[in-house]
Coordinates of N, CA and C in Angstrom, one line a residue:
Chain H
X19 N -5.0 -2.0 7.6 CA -5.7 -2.1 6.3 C -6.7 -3.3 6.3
X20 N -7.7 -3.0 5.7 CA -8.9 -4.2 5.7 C -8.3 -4.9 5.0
X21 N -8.8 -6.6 5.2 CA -8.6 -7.2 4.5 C -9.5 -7.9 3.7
X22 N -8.9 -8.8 2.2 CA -9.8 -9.2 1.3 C -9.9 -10.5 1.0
X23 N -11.2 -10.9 0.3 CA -11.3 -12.0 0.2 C -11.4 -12.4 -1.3
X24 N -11.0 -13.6 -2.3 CA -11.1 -13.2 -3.5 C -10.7 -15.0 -3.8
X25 N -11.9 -15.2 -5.2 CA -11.2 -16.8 -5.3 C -10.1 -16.8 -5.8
X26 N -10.0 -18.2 -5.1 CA -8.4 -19.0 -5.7 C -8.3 -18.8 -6.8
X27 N -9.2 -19.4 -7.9 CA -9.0 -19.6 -9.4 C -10.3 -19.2 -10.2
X28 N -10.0 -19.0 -11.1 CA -10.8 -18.9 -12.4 C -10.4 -19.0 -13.3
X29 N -11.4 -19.6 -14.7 CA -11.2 -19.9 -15.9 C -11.9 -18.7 -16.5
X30 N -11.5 -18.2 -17.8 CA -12.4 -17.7 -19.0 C -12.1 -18.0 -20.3
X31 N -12.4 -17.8 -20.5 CA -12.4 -18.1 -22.6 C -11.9 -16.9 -23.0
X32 N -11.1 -16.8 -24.1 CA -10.0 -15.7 -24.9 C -11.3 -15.0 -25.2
X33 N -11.0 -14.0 -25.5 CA -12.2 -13.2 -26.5 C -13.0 -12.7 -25.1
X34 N -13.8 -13.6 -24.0 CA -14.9 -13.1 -23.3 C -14.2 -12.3 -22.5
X35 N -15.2 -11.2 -21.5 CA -15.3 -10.6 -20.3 C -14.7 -11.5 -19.0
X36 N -13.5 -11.5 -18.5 CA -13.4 -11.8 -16.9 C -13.7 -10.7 -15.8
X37 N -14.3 -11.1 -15.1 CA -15.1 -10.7 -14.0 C -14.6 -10.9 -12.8
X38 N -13.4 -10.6 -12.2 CA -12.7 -10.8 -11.3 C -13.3 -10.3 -9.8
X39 N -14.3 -10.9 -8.7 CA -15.0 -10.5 -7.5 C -13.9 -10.0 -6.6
X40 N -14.0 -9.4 -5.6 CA -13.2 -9.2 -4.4 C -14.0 -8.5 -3.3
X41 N -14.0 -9.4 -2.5 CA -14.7 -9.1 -0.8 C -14.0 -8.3 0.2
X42 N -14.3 -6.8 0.3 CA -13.9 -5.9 1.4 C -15.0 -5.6 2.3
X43 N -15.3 -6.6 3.3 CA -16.5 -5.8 4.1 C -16.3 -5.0 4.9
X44 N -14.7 -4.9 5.2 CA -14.4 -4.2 6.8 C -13.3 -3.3 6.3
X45 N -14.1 -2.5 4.9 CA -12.8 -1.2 3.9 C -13.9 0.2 5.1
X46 N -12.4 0.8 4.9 CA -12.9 2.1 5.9 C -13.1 2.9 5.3
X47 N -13.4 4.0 5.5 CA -13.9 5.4 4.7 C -12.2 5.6 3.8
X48 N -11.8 5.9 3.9 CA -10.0 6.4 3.6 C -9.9 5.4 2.5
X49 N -10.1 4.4 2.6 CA -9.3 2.9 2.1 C -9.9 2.6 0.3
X50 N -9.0 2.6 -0.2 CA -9.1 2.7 -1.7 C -9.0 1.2 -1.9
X51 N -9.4 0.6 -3.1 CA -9.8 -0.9 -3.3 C -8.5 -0.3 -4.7
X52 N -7.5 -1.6 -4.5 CA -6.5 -1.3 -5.8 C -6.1 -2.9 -6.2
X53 N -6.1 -2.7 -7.6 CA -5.7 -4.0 -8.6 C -4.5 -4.1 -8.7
X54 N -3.8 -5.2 -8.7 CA -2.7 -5.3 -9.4 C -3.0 -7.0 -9.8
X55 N -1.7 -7.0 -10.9 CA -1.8 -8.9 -11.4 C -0.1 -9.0 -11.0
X56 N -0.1 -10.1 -11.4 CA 1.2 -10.9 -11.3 C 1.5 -12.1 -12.3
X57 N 2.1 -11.6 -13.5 CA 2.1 -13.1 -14.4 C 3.5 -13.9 -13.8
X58 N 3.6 -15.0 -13.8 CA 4.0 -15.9 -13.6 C 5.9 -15.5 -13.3
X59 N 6.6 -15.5 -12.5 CA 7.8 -15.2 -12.4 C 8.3 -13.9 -12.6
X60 N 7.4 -12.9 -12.5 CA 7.6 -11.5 -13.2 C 7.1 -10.3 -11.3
X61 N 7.2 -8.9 -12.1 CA 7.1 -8.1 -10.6 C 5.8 -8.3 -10.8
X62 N 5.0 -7.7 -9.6 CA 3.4 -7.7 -9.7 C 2.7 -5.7 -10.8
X63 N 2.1 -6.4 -11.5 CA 2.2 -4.5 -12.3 C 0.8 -3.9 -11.8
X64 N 0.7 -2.8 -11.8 CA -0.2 -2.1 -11.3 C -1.8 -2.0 -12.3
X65 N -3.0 -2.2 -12.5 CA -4.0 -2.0 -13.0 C -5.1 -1.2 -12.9
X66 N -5.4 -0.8 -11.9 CA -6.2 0.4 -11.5 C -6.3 0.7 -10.2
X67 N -7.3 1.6 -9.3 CA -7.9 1.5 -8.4 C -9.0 2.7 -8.0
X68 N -9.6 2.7 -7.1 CA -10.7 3.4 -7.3 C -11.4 3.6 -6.0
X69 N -11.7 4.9 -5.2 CA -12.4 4.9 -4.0 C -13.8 4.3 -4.0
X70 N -14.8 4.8 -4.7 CA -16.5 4.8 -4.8 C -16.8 5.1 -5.9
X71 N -16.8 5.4 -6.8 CA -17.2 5.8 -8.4 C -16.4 4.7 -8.8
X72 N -17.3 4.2 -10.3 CA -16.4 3.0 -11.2 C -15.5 4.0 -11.5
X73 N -14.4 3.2 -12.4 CA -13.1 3.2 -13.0 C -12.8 2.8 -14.1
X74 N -12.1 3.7 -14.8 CA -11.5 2.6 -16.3 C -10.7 3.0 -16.6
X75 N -9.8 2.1 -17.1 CA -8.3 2.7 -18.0 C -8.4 2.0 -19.1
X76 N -7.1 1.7 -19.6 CA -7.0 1.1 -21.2 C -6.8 -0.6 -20.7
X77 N -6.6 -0.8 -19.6 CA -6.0 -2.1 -19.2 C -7.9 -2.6 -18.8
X78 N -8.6 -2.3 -17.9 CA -9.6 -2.6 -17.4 C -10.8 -1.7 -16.9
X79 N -12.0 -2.1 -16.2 CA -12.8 -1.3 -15.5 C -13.0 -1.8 -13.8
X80 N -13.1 -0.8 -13.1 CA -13.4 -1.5 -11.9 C -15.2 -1.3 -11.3
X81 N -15.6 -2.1 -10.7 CA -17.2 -1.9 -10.3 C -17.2 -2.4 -8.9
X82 N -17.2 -0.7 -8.2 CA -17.1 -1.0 -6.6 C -18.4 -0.6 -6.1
X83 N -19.3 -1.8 -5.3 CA -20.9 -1.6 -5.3 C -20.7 -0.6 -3.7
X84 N -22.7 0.2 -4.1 CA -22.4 1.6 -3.3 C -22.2 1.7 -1.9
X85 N -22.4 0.1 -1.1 CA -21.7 0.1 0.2 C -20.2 -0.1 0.2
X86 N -19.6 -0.2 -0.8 CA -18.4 -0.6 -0.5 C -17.1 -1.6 0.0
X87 N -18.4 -2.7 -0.2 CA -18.3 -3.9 0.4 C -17.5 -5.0 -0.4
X88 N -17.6 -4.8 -1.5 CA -17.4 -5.5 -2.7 C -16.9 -4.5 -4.2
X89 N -16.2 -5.4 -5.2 CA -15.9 -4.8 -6.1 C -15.6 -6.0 -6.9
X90 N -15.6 -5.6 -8.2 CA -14.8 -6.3 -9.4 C -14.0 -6.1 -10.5
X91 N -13.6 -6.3 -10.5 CA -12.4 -6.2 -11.8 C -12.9 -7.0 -12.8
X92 N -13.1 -6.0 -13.6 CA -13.3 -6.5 -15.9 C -12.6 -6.3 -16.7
X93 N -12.3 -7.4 -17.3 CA -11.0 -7.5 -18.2 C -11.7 -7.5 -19.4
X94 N -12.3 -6.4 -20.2 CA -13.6 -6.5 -20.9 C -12.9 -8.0 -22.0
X95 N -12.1 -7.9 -22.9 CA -11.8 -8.8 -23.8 C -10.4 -9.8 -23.3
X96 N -10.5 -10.7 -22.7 CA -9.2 -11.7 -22.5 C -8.2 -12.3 -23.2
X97 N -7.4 -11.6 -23.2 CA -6.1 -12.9 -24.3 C -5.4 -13.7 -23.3
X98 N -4.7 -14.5 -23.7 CA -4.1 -15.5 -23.3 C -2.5 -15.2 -22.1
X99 N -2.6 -13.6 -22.8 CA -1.3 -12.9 -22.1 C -1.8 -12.5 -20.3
X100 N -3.3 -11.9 -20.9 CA -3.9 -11.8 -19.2 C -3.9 -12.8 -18.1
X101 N -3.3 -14.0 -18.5 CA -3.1 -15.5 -17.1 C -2.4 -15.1 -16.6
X102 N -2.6 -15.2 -15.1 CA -1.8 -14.4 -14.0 C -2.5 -14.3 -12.9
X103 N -2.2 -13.8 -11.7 CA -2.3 -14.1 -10.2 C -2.9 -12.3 -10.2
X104 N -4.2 -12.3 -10.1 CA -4.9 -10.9 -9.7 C -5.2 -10.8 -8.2
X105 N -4.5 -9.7 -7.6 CA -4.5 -9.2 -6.0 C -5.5 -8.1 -6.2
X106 N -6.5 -8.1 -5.8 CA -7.4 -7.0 -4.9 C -6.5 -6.7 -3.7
X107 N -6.6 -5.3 -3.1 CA -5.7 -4.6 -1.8 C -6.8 -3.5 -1.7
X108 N -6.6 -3.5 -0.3 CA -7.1 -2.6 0.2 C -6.4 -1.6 0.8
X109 N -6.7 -0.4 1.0 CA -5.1 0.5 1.6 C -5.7 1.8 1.7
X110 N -5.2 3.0 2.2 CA -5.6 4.2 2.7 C -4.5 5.0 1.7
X111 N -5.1 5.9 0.5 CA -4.3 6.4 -0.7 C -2.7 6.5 -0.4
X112 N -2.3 6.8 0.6 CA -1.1 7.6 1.1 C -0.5 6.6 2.3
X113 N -1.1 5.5 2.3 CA -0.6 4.2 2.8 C 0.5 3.6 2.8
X114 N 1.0 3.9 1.9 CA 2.3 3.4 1.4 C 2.6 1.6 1.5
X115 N 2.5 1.4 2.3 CA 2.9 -0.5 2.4 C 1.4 -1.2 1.5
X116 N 1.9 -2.1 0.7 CA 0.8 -3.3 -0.1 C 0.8 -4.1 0.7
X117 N 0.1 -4.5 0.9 CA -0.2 -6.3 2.2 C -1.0 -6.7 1.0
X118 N -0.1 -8.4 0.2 CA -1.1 -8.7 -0.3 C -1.6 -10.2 0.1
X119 N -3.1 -10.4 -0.2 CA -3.7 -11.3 0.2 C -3.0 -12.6 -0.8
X120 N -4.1 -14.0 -1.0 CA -3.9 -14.8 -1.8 C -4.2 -14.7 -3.2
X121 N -4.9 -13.7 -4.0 CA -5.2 -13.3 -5.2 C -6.2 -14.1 -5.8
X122 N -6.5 -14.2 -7.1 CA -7.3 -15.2 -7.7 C -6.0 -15.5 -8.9
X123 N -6.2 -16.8 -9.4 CA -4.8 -17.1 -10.2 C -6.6 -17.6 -11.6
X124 N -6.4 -16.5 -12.7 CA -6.8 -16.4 -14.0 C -6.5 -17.4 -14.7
X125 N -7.1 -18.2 -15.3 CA -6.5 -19.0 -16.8 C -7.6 -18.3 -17.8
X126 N -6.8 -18.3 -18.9 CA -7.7 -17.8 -20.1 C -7.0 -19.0 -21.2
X127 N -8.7 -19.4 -21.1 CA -8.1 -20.4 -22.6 C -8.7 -20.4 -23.5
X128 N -8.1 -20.7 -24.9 CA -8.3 -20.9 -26.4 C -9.2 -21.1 -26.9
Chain N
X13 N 4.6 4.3 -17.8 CA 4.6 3.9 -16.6 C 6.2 4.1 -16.1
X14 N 6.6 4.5 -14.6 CA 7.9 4.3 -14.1 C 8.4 3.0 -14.1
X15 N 9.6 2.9 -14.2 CA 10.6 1.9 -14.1 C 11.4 1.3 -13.0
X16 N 11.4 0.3 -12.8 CA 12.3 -0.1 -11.6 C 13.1 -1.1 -12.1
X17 N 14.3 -1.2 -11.9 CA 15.0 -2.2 -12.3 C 16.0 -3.0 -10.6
X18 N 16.3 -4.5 -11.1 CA 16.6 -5.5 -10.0 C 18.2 -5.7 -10.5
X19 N 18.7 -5.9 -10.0 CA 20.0 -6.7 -10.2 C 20.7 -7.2 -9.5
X20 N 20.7 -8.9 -9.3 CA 20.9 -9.3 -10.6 C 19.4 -9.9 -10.6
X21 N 19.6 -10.5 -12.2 CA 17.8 -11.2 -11.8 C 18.0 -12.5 -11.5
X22 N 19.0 -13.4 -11.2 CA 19.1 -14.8 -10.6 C 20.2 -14.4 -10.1
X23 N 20.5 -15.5 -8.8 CA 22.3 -15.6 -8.2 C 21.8 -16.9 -7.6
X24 N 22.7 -17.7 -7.4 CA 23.1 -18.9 -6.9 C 24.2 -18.3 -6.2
X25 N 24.2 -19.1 -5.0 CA 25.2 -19.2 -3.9 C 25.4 -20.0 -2.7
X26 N 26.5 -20.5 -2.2 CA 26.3 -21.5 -1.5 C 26.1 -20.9 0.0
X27 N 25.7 -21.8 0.6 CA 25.3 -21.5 1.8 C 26.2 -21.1 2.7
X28 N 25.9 -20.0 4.0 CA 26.4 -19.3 4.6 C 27.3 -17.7 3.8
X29 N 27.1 -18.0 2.7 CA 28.0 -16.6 2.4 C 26.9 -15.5 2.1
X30 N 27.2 -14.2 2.0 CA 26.3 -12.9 1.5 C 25.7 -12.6 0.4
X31 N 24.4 -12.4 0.4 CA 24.1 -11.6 -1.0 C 23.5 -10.6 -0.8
X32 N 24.3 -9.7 -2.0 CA 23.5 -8.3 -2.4 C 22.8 -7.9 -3.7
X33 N 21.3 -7.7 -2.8 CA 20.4 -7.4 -4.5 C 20.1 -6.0 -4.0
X34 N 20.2 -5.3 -5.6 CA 20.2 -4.0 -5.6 C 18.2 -3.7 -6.4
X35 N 18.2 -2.6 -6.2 CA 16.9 -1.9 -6.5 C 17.0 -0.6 -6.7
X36 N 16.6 -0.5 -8.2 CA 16.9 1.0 -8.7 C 15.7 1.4 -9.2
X37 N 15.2 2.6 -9.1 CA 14.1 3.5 -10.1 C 14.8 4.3 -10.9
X38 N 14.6 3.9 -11.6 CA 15.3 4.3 -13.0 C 14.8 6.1 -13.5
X39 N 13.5 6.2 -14.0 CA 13.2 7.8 -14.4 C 12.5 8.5 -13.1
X40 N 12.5 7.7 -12.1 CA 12.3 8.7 -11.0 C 12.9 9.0 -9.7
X41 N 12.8 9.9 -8.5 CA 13.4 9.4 -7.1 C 12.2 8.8 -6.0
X42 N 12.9 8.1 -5.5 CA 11.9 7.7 -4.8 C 12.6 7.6 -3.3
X43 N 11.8 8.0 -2.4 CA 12.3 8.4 -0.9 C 11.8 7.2 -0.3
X44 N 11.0 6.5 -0.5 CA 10.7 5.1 0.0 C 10.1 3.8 -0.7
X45 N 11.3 2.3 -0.8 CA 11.3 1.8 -1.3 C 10.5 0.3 -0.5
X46 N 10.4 -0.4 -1.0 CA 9.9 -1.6 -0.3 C 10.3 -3.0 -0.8
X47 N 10.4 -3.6 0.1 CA 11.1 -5.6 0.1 C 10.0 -6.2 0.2
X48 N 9.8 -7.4 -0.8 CA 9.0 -8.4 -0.8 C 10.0 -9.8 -1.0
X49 N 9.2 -10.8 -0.4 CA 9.7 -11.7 -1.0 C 8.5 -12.9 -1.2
X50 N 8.7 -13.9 -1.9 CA 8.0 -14.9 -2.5 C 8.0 -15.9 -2.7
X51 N 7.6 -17.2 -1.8 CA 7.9 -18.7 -2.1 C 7.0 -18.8 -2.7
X52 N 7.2 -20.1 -3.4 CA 6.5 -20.8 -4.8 C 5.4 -21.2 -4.6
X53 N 3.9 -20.6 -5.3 CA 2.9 -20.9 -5.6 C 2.0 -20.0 -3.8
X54 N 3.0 -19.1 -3.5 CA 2.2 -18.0 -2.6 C 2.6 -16.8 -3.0
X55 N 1.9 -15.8 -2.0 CA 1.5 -14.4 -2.0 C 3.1 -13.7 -2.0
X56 N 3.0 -12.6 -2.4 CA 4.3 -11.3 -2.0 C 3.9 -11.4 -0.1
X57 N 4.8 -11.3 0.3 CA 5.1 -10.6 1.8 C 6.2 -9.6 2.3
X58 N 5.3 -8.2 2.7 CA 6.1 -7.6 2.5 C 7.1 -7.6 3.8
X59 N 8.7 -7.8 3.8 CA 9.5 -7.5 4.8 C 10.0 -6.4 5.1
X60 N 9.9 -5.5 4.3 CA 10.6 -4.0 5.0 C 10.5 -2.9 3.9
X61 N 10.4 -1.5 5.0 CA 10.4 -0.4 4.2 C 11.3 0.2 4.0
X62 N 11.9 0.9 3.0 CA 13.5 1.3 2.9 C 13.1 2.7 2.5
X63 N 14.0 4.0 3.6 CA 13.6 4.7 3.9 C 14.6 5.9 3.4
X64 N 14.9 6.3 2.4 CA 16.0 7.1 2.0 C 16.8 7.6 3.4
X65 N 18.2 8.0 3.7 CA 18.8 8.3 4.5 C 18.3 7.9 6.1
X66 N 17.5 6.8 6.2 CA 17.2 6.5 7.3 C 17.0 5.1 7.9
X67 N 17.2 4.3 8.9 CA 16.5 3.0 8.8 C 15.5 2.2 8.0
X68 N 15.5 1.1 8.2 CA 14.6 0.4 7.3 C 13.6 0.0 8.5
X69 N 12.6 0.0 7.9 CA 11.1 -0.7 9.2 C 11.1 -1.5 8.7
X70 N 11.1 -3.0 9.4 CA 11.0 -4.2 9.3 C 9.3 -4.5 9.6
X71 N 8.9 -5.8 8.4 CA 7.9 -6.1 9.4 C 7.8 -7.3 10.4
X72 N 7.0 -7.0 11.1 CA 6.9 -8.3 12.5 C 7.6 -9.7 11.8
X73 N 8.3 -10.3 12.2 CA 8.9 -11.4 12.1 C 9.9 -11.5 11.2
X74 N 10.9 -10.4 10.8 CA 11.6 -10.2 9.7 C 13.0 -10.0 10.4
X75 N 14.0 -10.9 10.2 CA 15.3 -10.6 10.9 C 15.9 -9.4 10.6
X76 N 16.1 -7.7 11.3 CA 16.4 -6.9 10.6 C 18.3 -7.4 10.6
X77 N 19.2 -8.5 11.7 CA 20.4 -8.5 11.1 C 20.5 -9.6 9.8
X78 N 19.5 -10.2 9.5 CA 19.4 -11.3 8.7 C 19.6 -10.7 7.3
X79 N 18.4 -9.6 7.1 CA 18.1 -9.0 5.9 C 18.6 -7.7 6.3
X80 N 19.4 -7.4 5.4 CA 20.2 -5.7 5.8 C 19.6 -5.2 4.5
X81 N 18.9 -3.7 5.0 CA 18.7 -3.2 3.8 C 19.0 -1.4 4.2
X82 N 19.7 -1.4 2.7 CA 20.0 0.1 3.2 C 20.1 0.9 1.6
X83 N 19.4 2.5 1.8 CA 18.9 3.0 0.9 C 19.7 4.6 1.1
X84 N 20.9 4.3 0.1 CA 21.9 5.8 0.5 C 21.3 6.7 -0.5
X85 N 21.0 6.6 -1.4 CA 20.3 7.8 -2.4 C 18.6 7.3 -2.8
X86 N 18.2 8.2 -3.7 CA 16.9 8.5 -3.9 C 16.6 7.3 -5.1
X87 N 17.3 6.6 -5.7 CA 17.1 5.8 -6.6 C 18.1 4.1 -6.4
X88 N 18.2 4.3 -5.0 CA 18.7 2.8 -5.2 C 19.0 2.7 -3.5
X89 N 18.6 1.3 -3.5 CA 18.1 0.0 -2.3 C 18.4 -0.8 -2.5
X90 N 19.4 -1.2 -1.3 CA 19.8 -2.7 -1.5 C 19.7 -3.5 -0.4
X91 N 19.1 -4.8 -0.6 CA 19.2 -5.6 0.1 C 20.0 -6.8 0.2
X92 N 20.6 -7.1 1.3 CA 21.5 -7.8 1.3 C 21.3 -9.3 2.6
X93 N 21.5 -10.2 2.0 CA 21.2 -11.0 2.8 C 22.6 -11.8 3.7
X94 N 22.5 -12.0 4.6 CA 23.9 -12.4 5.2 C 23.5 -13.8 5.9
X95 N 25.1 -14.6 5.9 CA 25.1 -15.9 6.2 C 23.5 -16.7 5.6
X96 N 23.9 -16.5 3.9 CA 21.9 -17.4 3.5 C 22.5 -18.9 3.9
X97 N 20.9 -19.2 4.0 CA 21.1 -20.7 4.0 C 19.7 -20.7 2.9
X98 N 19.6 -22.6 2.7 CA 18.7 -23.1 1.6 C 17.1 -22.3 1.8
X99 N 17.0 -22.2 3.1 CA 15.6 -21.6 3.8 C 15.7 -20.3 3.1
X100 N 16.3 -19.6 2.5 CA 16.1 -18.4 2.2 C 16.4 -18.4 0.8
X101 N 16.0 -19.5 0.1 CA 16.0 -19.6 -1.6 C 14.7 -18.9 -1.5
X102 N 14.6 -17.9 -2.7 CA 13.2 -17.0 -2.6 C 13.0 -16.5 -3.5
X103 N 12.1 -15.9 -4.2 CA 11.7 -14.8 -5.2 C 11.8 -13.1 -4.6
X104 N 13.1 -12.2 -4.7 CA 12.8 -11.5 -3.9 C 12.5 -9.8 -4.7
X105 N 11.4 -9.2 -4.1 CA 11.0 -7.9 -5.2 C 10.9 -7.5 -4.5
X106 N 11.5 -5.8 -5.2 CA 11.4 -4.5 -4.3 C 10.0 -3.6 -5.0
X107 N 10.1 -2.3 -4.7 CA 8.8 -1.4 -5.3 C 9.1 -0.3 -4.5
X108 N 8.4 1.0 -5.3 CA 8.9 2.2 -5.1 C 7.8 3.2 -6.2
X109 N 7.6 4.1 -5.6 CA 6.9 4.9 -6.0 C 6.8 6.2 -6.3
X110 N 6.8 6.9 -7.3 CA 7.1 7.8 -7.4 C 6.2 9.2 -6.6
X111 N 6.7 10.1 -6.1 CA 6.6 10.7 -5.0 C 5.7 11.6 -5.0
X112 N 5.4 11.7 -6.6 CA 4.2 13.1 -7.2 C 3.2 12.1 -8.2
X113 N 2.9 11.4 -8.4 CA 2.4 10.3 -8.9 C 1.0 10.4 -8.1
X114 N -0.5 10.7 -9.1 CA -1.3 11.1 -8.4 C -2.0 9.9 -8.2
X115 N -1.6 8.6 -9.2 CA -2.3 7.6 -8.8 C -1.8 6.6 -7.5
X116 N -0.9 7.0 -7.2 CA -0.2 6.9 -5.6 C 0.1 5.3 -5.8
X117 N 0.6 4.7 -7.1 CA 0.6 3.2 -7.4 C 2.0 3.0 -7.1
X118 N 2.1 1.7 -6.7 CA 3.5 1.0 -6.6 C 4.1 0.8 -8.2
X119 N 5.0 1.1 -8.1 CA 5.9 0.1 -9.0 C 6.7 -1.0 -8.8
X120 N 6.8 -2.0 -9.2 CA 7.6 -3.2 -9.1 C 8.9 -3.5 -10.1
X121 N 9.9 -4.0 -9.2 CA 10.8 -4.7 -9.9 C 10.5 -6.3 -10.5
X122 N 11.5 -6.4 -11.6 CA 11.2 -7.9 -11.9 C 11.5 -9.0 -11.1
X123 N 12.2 -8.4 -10.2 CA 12.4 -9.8 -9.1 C 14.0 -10.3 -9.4
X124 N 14.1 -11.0 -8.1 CA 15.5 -11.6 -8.0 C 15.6 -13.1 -7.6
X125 N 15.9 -14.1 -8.3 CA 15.6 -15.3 -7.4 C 17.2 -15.4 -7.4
X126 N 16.9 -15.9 -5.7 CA 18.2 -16.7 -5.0 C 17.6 -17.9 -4.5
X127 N 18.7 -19.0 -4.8 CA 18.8 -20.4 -4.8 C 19.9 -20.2 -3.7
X128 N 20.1 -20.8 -2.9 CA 20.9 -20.5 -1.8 C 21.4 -22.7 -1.9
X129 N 22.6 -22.9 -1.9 CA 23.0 -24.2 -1.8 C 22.9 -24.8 -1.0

C-alpha cells in the first residue's frame, strides 16, 4: 500500500472550513485514498473515501487532484467535537488491512 | 453505521498472568476481523488478521504465542494476551467489516486499555 504524508497538527476556528492536506505520490491505479478520525481515547470512525471523482457525505467532502497525487479533506463547518487525530490511508478497495500512518491531530477552537 | 463492541473496556492486571479481550460485531457477520494496538500520543498498528475458522496472520514483528487470537464464529474475536508484562500496557482495538458493505469501510471498536502491573 502507498504510503502518506500528512501534517502533524492543525488549528481552525469553530464555525470555519478545515482543510485537511494528504500526500500520496506513490497511490497506484487500484488504491482508494480513505479518511478516517480518531477522537481522543475512542475507536478510529470511518469518514469517507474516494478513488478520482470528489466525494461528499453528511460528515465531509473529499478533493482528490487529477494526478492523484494529493487530496484533502473539508470539514465544511468545524465544532469543537471535530478535535481529533485525522488518518489519510491509502489501500486497494478489497484490501482489507488499514496501515495507518501518523495523521494530522485537529484542534478547533472557540 | 455497523457496530462493534469490546469487552471489557479497561482491565488492570498484574504482571505475568493472562488477558482476554473479546471483539464482537454486533448487526453483522464478519469473516475477517482485525487487532490494533496503541501507545500514547502514536499511530494504531496493526498486529493481526483474525480469520473466521482459520489462523490469525500476524504482522512482521508480532509474537503470534505472545498475542493469541482466535475467531470461532462470524461475530466474535478474541484476543488474548499471555504471561503480560508492564511493556504491554496498551490501547488495544479490533475492526471488522461488514462483508456486503459497498463502501468496503472498517468498523472500529472502542478500544480496550490494559495496564499490565
Amino acid at each position: 500500500d502507498a504510503k502518506t504524508t500528512q501534517p502533524p497538527s492543525m488549528d481552525c476556528a469553530e464555525g470555519r472550513a478545515a482543510n485537511l492536506p494528504c500526500n500520496h505520490s506513490t497511490i497506484s491505479g487500484n488504491e482508494y485514498v480513505y479518511w478516517y478520525r480518531q477522537i481522543h481515547s475512542q475507536g478510529p470512525q470511518y469518514i469517507i473515501h474516494g478513488l478520482k471523482n470528489n466525494e461528499t457525505n453528511e460528515m465531509a467532502s473529499l478533493i482528490i487532484t487529477e494526478d492523484r497525487k494529493s487530496s484533502t479533506l473539508i470539514l465544511p463547518h468545524a465544532t469543537l467535537r471535530d478535535t481529533a487525530v485525522y488518518y489519510c490511508i491509502v489501500r486497494a478497495h478489497q484490501g482489507g488491512k488499514l496501515i495507518f500512518g501518523q495523521g494530522t491531530e485537529l484542534s478547533v477552537k472557540p | 453505521g455497523a457496530v462493534v463492541s469490546q469487552h471489557p473496556s479497561r482491565v488492570i492486571c498484574k504482571s505475568g498472568t493472562s488477558v482476554k479481550i473479546e471483539c464482537r460485531s454486533l448487526d453483522f457477520q464478519a469473516t475477517t476481523m482485525f487487532w490494533y494496538r496503541q501507545f500514547p500520543k502514536k499511530s494504531l498498528m496493526l498486529m493481526a488478521t483474525s480469520n473466521e475458522g482459520s489462523k490469525a496472520t500476524y504482522e512482521q514483528g508480532v509474537e503470534k504465542d505472545k498475542f493469541l487470537i482466535n475467531h470461532a464464529s462470524l461475530t466474535l474475536s478474541t484476543l488474548t494476551v499471555t504471561s503480560a508484562h508492564p511493556e504491554d500496557s496498551s490501547f488495544y482495538i479490533c475492526s471488522a467489516s461488514p462483508p456486503s458493505g459497498s463502501k468496503n469501510e472498517q468498523f472500529f471498536g472502542p478500544g480496550t486499555r490494559l495496564t499490565v502491573l
